[in-house]
mmCIF file of C-alpha atoms in Angstrom:
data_model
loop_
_atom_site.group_PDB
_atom_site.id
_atom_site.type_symbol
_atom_site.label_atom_id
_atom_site.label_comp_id
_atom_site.label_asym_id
_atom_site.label_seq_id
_atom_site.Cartn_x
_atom_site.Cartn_y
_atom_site.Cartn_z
ATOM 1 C CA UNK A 1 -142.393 124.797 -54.014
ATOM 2 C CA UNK A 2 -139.011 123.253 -53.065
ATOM 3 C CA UNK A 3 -135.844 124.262 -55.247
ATOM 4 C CA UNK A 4 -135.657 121.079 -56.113
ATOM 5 C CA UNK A 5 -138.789 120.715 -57.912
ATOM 6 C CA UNK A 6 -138.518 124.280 -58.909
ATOM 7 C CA UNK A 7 -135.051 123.376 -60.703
ATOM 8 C CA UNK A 8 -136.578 119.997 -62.193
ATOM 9 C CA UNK A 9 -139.698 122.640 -63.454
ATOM 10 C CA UNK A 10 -137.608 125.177 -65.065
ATOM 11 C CA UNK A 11 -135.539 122.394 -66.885
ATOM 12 C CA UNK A 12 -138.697 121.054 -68.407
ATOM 13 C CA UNK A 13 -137.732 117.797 -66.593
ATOM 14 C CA UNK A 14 -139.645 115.397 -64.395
ATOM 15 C CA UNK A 15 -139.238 113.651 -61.061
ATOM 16 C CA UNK A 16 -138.767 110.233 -62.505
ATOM 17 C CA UNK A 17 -136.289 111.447 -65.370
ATOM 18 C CA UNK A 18 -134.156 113.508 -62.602
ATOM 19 C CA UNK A 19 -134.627 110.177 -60.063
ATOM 20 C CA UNK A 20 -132.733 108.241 -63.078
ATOM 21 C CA UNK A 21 -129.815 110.302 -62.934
ATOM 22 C CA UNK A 22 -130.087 109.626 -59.358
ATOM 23 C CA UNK A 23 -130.227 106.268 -59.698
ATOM 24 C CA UNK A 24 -132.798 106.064 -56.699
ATOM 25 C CA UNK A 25 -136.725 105.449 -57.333
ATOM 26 C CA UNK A 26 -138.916 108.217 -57.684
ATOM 27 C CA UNK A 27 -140.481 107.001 -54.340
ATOM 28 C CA UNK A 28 -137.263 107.961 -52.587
ATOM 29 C CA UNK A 29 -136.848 111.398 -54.397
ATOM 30 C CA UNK A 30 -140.696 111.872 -53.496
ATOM 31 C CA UNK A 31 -139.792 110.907 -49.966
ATOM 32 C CA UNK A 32 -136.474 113.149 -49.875
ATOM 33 C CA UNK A 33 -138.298 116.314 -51.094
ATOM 34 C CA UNK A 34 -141.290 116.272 -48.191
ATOM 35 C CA UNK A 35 -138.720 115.849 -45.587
ATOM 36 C CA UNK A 36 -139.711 112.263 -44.583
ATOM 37 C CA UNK A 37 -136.508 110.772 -45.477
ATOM 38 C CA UNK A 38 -132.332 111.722 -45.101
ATOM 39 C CA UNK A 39 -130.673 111.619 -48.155
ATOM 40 C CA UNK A 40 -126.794 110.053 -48.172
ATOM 41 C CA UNK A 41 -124.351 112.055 -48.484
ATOM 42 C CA UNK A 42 -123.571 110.608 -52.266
ATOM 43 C CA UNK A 43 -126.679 111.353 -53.368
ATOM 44 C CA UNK A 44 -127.050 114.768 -51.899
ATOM 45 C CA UNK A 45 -123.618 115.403 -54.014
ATOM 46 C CA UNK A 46 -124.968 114.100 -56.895
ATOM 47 C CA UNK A 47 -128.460 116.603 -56.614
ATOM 48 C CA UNK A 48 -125.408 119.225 -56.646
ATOM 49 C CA UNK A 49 -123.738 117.800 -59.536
ATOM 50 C CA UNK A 50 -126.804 117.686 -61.670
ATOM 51 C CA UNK A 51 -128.013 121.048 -60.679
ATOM 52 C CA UNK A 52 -124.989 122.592 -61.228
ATOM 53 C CA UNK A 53 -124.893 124.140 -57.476
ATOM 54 C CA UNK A 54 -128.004 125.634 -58.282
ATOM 55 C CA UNK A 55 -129.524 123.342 -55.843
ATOM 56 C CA UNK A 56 -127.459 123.123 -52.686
ATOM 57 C CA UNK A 57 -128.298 121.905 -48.448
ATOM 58 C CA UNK A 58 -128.140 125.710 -48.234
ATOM 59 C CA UNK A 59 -131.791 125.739 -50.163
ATOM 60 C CA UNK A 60 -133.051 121.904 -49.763
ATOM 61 C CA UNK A 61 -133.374 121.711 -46.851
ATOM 62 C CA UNK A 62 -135.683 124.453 -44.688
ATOM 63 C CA UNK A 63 -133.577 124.747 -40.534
ATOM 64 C CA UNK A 64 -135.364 125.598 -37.762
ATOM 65 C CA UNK A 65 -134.026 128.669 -35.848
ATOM 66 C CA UNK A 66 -132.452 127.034 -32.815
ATOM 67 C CA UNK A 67 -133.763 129.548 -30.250
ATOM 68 C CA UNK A 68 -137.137 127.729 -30.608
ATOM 69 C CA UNK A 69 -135.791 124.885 -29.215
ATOM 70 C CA UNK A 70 -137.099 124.299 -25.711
ATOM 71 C CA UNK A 71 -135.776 121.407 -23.392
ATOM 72 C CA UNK A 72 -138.605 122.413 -20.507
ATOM 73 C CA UNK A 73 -140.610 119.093 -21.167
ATOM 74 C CA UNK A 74 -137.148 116.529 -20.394
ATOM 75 C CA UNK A 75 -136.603 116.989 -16.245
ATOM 76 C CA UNK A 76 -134.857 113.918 -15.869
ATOM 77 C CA UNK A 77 -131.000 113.703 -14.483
ATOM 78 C CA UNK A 78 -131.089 110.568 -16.164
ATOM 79 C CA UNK A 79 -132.197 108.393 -19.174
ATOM 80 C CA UNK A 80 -132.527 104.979 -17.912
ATOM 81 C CA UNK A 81 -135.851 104.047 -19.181
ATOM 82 C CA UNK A 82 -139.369 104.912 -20.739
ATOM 83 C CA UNK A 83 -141.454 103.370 -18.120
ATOM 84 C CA UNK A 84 -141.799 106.322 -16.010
ATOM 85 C CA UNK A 85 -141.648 109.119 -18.985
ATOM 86 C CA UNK A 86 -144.336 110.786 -19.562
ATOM 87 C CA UNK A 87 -146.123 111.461 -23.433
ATOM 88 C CA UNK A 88 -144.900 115.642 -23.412
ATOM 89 C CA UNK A 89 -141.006 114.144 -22.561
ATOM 90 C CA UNK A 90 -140.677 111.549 -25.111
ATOM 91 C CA UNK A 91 -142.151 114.371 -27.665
ATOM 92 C CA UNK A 92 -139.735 116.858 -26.424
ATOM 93 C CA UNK A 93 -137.206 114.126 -26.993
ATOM 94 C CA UNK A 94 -138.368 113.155 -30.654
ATOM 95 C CA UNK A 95 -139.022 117.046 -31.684
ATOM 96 C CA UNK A 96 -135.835 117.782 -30.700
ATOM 97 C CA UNK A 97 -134.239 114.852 -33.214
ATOM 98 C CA UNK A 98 -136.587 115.620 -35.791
ATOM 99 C CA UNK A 99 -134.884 119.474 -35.671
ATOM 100 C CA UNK A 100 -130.853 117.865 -35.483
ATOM 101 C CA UNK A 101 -131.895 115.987 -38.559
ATOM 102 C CA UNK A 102 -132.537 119.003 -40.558
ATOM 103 C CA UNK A 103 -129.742 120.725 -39.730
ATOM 104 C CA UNK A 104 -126.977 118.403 -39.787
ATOM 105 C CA UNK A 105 -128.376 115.989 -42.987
ATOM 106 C CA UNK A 106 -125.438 116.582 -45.266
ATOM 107 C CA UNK A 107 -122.290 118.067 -43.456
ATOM 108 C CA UNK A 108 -122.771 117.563 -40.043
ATOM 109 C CA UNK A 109 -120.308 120.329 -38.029
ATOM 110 C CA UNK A 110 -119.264 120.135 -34.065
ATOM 111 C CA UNK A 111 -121.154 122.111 -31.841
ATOM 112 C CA UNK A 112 -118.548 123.981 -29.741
ATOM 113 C CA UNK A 113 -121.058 125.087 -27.513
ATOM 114 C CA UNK A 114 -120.322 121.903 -25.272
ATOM 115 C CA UNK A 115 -116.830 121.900 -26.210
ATOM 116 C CA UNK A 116 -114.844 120.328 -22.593
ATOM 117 C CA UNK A 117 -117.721 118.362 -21.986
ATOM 118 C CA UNK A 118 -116.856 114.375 -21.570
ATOM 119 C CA UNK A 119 -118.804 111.354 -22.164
ATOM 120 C CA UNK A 120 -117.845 107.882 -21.365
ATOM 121 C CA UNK A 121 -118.980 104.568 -23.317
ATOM 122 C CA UNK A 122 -118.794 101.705 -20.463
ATOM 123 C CA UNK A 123 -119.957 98.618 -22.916
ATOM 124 C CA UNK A 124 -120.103 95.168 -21.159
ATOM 125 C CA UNK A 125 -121.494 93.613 -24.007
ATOM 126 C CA UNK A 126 -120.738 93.608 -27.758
ATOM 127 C CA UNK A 127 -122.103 96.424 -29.623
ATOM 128 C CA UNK A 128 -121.563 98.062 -33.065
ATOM 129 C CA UNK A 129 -124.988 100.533 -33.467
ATOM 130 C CA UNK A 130 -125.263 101.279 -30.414
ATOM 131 C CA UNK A 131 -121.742 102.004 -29.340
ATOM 132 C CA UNK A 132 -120.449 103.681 -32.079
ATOM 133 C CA UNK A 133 -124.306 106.019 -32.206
ATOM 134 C CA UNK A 134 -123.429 107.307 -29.209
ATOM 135 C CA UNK A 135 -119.419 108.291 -29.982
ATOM 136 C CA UNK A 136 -120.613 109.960 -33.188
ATOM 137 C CA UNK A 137 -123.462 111.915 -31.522
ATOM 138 C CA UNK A 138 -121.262 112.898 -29.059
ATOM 139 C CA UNK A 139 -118.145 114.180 -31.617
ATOM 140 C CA UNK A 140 -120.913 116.188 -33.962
ATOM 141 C CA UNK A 141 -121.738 117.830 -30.066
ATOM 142 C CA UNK A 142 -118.330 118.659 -29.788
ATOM 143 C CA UNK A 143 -117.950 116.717 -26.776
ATOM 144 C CA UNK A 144 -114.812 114.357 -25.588
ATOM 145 C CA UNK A 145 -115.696 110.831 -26.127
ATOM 146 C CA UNK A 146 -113.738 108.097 -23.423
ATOM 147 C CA UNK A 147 -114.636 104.412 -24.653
ATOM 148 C CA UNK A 148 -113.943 102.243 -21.752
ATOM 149 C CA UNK A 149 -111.768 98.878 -23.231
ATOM 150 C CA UNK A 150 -113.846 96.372 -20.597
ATOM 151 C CA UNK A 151 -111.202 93.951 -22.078
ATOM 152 C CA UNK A 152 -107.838 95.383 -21.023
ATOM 153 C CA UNK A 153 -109.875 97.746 -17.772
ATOM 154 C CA UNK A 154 -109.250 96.582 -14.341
ATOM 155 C CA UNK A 155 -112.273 94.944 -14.368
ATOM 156 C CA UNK A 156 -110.683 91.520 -15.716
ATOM 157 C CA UNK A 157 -108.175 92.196 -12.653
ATOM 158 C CA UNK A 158 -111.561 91.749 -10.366
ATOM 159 C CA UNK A 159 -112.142 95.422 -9.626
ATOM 160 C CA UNK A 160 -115.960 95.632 -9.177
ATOM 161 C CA UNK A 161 -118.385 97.864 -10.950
ATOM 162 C CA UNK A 162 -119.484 100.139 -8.585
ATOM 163 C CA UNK A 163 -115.367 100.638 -7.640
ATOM 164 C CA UNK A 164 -114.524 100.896 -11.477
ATOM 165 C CA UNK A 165 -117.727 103.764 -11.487
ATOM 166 C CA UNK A 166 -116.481 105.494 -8.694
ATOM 167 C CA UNK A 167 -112.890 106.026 -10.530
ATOM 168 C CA UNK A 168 -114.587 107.228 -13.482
ATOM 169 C CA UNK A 169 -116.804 109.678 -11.089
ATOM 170 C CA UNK A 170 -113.911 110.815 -9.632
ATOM 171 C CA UNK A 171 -112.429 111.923 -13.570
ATOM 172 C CA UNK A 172 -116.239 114.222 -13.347
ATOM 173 C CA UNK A 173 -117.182 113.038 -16.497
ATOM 174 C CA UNK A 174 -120.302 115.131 -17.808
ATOM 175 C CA UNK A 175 -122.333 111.741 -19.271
ATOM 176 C CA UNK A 176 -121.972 107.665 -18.568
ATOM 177 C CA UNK A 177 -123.233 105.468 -21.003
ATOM 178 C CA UNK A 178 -123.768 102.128 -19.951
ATOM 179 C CA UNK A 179 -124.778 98.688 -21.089
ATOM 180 C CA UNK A 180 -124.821 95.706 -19.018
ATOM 181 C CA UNK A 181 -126.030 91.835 -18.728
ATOM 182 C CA UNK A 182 -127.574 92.830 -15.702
ATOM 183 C CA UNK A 183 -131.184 94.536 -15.396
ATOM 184 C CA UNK A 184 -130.872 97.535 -13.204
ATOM 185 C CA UNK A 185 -126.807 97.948 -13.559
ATOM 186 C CA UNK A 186 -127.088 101.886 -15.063
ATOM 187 C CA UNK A 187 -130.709 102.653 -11.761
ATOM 188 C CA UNK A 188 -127.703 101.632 -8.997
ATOM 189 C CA UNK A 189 -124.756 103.652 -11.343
ATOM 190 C CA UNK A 190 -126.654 106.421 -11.486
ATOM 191 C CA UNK A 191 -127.590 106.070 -7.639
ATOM 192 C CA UNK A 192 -123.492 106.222 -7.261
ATOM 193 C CA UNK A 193 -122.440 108.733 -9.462
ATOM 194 C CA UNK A 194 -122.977 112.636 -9.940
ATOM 195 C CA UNK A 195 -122.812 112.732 -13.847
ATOM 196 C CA UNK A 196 -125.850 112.042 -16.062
ATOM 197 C CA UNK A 197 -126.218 108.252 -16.602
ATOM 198 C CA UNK A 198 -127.749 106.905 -19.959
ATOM 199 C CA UNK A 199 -129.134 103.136 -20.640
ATOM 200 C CA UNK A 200 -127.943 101.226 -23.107
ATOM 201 C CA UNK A 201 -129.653 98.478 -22.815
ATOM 202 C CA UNK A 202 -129.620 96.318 -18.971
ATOM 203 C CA UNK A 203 -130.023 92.873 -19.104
ATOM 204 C CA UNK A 204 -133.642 92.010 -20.725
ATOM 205 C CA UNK A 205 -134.913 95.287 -19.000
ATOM 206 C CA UNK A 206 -135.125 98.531 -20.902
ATOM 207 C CA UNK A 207 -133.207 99.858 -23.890
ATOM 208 C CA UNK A 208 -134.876 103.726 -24.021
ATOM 209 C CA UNK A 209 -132.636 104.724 -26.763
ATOM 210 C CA UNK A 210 -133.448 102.309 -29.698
ATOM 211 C CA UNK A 211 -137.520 102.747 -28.722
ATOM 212 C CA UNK A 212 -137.135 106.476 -29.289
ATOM 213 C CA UNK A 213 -135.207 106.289 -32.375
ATOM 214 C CA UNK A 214 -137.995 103.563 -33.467
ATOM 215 C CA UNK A 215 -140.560 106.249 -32.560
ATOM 216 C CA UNK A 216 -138.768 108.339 -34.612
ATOM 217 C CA UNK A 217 -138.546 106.734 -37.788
ATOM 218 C CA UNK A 218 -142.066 105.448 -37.306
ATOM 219 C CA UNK A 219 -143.392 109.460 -36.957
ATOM 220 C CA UNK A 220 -141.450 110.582 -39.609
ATOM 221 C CA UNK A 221 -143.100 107.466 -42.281
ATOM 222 C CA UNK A 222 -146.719 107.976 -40.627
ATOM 223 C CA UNK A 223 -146.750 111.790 -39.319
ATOM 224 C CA UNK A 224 -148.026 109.802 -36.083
ATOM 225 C CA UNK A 225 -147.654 107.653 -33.343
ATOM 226 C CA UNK A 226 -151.225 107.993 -31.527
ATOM 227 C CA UNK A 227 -153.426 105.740 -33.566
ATOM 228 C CA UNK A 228 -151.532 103.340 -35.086
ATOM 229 C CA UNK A 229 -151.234 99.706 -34.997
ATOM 230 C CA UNK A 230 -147.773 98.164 -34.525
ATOM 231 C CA UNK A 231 -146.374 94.489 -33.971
ATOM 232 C CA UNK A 232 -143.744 93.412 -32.932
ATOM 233 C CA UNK A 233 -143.245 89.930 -33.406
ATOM 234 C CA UNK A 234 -140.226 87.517 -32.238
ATOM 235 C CA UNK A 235 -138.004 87.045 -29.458
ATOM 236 C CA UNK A 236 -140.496 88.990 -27.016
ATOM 237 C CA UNK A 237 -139.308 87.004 -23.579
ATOM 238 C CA UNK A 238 -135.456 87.713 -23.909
ATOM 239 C CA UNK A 239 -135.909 91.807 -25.683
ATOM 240 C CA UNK A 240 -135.229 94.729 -23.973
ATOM 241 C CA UNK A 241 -136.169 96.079 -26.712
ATOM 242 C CA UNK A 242 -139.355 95.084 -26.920
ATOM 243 C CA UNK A 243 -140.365 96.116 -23.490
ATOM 244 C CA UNK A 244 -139.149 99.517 -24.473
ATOM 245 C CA UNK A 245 -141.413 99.714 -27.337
ATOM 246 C CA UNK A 246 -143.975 98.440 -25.543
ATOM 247 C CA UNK A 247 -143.970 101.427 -22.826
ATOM 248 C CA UNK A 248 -143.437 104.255 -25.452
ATOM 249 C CA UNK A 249 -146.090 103.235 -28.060
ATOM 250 C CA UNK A 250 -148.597 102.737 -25.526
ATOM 251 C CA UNK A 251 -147.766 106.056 -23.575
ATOM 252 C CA UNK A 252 -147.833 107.678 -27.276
ATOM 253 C CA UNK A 253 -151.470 106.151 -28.011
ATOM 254 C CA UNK A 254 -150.343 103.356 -30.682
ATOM 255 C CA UNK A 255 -152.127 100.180 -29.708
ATOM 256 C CA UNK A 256 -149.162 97.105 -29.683
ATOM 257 C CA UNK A 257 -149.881 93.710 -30.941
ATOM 258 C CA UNK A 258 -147.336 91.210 -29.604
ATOM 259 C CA UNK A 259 -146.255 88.191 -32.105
ATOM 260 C CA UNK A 260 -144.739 84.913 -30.581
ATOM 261 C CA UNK A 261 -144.672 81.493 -29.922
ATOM 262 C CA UNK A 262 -145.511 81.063 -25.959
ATOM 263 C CA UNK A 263 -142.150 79.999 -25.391
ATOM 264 C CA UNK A 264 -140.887 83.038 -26.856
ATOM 265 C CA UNK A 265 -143.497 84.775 -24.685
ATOM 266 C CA UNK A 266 -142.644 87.413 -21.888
ATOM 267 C CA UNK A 267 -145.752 87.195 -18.854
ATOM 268 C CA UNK A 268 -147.155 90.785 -17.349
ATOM 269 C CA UNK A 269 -147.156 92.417 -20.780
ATOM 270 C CA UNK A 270 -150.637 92.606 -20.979
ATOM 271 C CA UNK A 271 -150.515 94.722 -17.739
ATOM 272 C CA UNK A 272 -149.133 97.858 -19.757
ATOM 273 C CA UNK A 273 -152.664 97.040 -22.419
ATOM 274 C CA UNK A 274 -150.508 94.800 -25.012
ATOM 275 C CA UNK A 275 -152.111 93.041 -26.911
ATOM 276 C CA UNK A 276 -150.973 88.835 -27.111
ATOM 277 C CA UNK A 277 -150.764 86.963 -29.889
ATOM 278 C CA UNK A 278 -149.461 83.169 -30.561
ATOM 279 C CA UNK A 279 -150.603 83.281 -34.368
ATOM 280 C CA UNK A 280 -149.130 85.600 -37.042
ATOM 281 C CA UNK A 281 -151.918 85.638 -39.221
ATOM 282 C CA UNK A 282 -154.154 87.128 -36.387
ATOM 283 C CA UNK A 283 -151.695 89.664 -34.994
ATOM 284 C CA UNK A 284 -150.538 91.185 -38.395
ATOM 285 C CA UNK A 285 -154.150 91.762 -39.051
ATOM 286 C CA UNK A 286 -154.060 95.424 -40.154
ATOM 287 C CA UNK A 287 -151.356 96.549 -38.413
ATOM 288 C CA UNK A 288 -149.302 99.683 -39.711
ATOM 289 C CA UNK A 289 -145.847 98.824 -38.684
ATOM 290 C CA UNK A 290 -144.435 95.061 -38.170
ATOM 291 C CA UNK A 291 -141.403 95.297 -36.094
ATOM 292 C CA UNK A 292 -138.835 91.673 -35.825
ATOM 293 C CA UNK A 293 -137.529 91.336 -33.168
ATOM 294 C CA UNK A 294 -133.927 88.731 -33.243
ATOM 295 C CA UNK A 295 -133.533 85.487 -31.512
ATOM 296 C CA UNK A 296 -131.349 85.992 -28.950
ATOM 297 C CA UNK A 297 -129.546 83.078 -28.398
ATOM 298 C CA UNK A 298 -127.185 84.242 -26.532
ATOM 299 C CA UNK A 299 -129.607 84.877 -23.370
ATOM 300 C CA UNK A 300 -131.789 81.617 -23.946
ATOM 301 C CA UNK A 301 -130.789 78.671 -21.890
ATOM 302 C CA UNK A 302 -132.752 75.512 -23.158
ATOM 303 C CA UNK A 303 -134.454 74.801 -26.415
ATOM 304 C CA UNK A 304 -137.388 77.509 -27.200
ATOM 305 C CA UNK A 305 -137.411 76.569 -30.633
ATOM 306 C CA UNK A 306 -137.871 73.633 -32.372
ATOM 307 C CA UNK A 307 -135.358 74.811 -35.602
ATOM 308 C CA UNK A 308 -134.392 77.914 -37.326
ATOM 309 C CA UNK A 309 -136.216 76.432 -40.342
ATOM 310 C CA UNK A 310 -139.225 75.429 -38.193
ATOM 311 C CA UNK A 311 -139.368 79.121 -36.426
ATOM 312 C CA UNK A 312 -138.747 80.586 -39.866
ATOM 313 C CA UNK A 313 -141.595 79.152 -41.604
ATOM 314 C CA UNK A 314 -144.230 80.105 -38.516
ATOM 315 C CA UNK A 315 -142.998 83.165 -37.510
ATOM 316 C CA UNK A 316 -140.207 84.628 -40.045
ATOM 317 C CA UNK A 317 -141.775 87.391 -42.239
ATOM 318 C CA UNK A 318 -141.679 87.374 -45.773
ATOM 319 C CA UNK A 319 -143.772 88.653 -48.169
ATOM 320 C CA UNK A 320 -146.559 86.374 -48.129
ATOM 321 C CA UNK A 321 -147.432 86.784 -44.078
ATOM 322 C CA UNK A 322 -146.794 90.987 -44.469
ATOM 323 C CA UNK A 323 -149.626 90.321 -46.627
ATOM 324 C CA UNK A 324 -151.656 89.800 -43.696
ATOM 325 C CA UNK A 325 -151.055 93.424 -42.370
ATOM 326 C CA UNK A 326 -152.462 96.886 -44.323
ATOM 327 C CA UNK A 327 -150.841 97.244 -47.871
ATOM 328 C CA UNK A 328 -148.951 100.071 -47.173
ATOM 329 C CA UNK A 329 -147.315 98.795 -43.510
ATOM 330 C CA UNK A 330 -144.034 99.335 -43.106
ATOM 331 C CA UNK A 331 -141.264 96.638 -41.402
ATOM 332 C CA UNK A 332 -138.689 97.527 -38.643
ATOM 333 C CA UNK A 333 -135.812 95.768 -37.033
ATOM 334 C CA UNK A 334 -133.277 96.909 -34.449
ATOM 335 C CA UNK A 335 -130.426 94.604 -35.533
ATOM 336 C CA UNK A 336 -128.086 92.482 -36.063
ATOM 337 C CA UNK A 337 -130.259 90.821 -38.653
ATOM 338 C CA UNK A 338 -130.385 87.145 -39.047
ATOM 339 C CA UNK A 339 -131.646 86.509 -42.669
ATOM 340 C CA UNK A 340 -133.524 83.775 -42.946
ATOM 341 C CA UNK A 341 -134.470 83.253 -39.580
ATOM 342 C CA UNK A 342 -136.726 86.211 -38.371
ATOM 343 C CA UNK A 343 -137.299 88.051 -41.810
ATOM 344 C CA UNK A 344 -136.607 87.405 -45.513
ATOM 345 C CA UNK A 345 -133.448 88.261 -47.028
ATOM 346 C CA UNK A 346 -134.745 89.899 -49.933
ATOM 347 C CA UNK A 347 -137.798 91.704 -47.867
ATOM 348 C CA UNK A 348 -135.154 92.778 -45.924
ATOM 349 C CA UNK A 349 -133.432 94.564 -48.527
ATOM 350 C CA UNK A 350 -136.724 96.282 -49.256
ATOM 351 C CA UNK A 351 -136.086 100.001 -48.897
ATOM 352 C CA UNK A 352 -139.518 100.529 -50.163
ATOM 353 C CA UNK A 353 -140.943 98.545 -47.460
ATOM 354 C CA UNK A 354 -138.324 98.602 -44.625
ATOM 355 C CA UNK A 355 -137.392 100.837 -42.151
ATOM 356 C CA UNK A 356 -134.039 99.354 -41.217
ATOM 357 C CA UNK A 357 -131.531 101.488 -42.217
ATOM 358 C CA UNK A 358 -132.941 104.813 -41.428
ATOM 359 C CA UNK A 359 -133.496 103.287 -38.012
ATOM 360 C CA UNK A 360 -129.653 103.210 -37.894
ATOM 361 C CA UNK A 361 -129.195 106.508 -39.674
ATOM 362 C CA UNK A 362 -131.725 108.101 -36.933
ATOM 363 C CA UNK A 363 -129.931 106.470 -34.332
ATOM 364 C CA UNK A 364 -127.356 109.528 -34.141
ATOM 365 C CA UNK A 365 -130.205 112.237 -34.196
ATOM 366 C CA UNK A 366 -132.529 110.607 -31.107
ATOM 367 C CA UNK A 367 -129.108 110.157 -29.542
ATOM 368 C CA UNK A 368 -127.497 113.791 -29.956
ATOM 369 C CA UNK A 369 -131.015 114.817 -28.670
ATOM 370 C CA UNK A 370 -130.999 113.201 -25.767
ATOM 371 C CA UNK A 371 -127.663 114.178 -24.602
ATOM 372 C CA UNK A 372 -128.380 117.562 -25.727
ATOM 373 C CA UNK A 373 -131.692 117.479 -23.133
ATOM 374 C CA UNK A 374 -129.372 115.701 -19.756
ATOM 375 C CA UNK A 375 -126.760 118.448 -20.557
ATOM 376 C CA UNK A 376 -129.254 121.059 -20.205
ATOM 377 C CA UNK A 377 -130.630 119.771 -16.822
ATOM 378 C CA UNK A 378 -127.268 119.400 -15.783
ATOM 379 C CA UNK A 379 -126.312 123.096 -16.475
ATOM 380 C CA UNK A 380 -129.456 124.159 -14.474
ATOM 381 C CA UNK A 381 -128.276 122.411 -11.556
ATOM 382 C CA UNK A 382 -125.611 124.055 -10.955
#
């Protein structure tokens, strides 16, 4: 029995009385107590508070012993996409998150062990998840974070990339982070450089990092990946995100409807056993997970959409079309949100029903994992 329902037991209370002094829905305590969700940090404090101590991380939550952790499934030098990863490497990558989430839920310490170890954030586009995921999974890794300023860099004095990568080389930097506009900017980086080199997101190519933190939050809802339906439905010809989901689902036995309008529509996707569908209706039809996908308007050039109001009402998701999908199917998004546009405001808000924020909050985890694995393959190089 966990302490925590031990505790509740022993005080003659119930979950739903002890959720109220929460102030969180039984749903979520239920959900915090099998280890399928991470509480905040305020509520974790207030379990404390009401327990007086008696309940504590030291007893909620059950660690793993860290000599079971294996990196032997990860060979890689690199992480700069899924399409060549095979089903035992993204595991080793999620199993090893799932384990950093237990240990670190409520008072995350640095890991000293790669204390002098540097990692540099080179960001050519705007980012506020991604960016700041990777600095904080670095820090709780004890490792020196260097966040390139693209703005104020030599680069706006015409310095080109691969010259601006070859000065950062020559600082021997442990791990380079990249995004880019451009697909295939982090393949030639990392064809340039002797450090690790992780993906960010290229162009409409590949972001690896957000499908296995989607992966991750999807597993840790269903207890699965192989078997399960999942849409993803929007702004499929502009997403690298969506091409990254694609790959990984697939590889992990999920079939993958795709959602669009077919000028919203990416060709060849069908190649990697997608499925393709132009009306909602038909490809939410018992699906497990619906993932949105943005409009991303700043990479379309042209009209692809008649109106926000017009795309809204077609292929926005609100309560009414998730009623098309199983009852109990869950709704993702990677982010920024635009409310209104791809997905309901107030389904959005829907912690019962939405994924969203713990995709953020496992963002660090899938993150710190994957570091932790290209360190690792470093250090046997050597």
């Amino acid at each position: 029995m966990h302490a925590l329902d031990k505790w509740i037991k022993e005080n003659a209370l119930s979950r739903k009385i002890f959720a109220n002094k929460l102030k969180i829905s039984v749903a979520s305590l239920s959900r915090y107590l099998a280890g399928n969700r991470i509480p905040k940090q305020s509520i974790m404090e207030k379990i404390v508070f009401h327990t007086d101590g008696k309940v504590n991380p030291s007893n909620f939550y059950i660690i793993k012993n860290n000599n079971t952790v294996s990196f032997n499934k990860y060979k890689n030098d690199h992480l700069l996409g899924i399409e060549n990863l095979k089903e035992d490497e993204i595991s080793s990558l999620l199993n090893r998150a799932d384990e950093i989430i237990k240990e670190n839920r409520l008072e995350p310490s640095s890991n000293q062990k790669y204390r002098g170890k540097t990692l540099v954030n080179l960001f050519f586009e705007d980012s506020t998840r991604t960016k700041t995921s990777f600095e904080l999974a670095a820090k709780r890794l004890g490792i020196d974070v260097i966040n390139m300023q693209i703005e104020t860099s030599s680069i706006r004095k015409g310095e080109s990339l691969l010259d601006t990568a070859m000065t950062l080389n020559a600082m021997q930097p442990d791990i380079l982070v990249i995004r880019h506009s451009l697909s295939g900017t982090p393949h030639l980086l990392a064809n340039k450089v002797n450090c690790a080199v992780i993906n960010a997101g290229d162009g409409q190519h590949e972001h690896p990092t957000q499908a296995l933190l989607d992966a991750l939050a999807i597993r840790r809802r269903k207890n699965r990946l192989e078997g399960l339906k999942i849409a993803i439905c929007g702004d499929i010809a502009h997403s690298r995100v969506a091409r990254s989901n694609i790959k990984l689902l697939i590889t992990m036995g999920a079939t993958v409807n795709l959602i669009a309008p077919s000028t919203l529509m990416a060709e060849g996707l069908s190649d990697y056993g997608a499925n393709i569908y132009n009306n909602f209706k038909e490809g939410l039809s018992n699906v497990d997970i619906v993932m949105i996908l943005r409009l991303q308007r700043e990479r379309m050039q042209g009209s692809y959409i008649p109106s926000a109001k017009e795309y809204f009402k077609f292929y926005g998701l609100d309560r009414e079309k998730l009623n098309f999908a199983k009852n109990d199917a869950l709704v993702m998004h990677p982010g920024p949100i635009n409310r209104g546009v791809e997905i309901d405001s107030e389904l959005a808000d829907d912690i019962n029903r939405t994924l969203i924020l713990e995709q953020v909050e496992l963002g660090v985890a899938i993150r710190m994992s994957v570091i932790e694995h290209l360190l690792y393959n470093l250090e046997l190089k050597k």
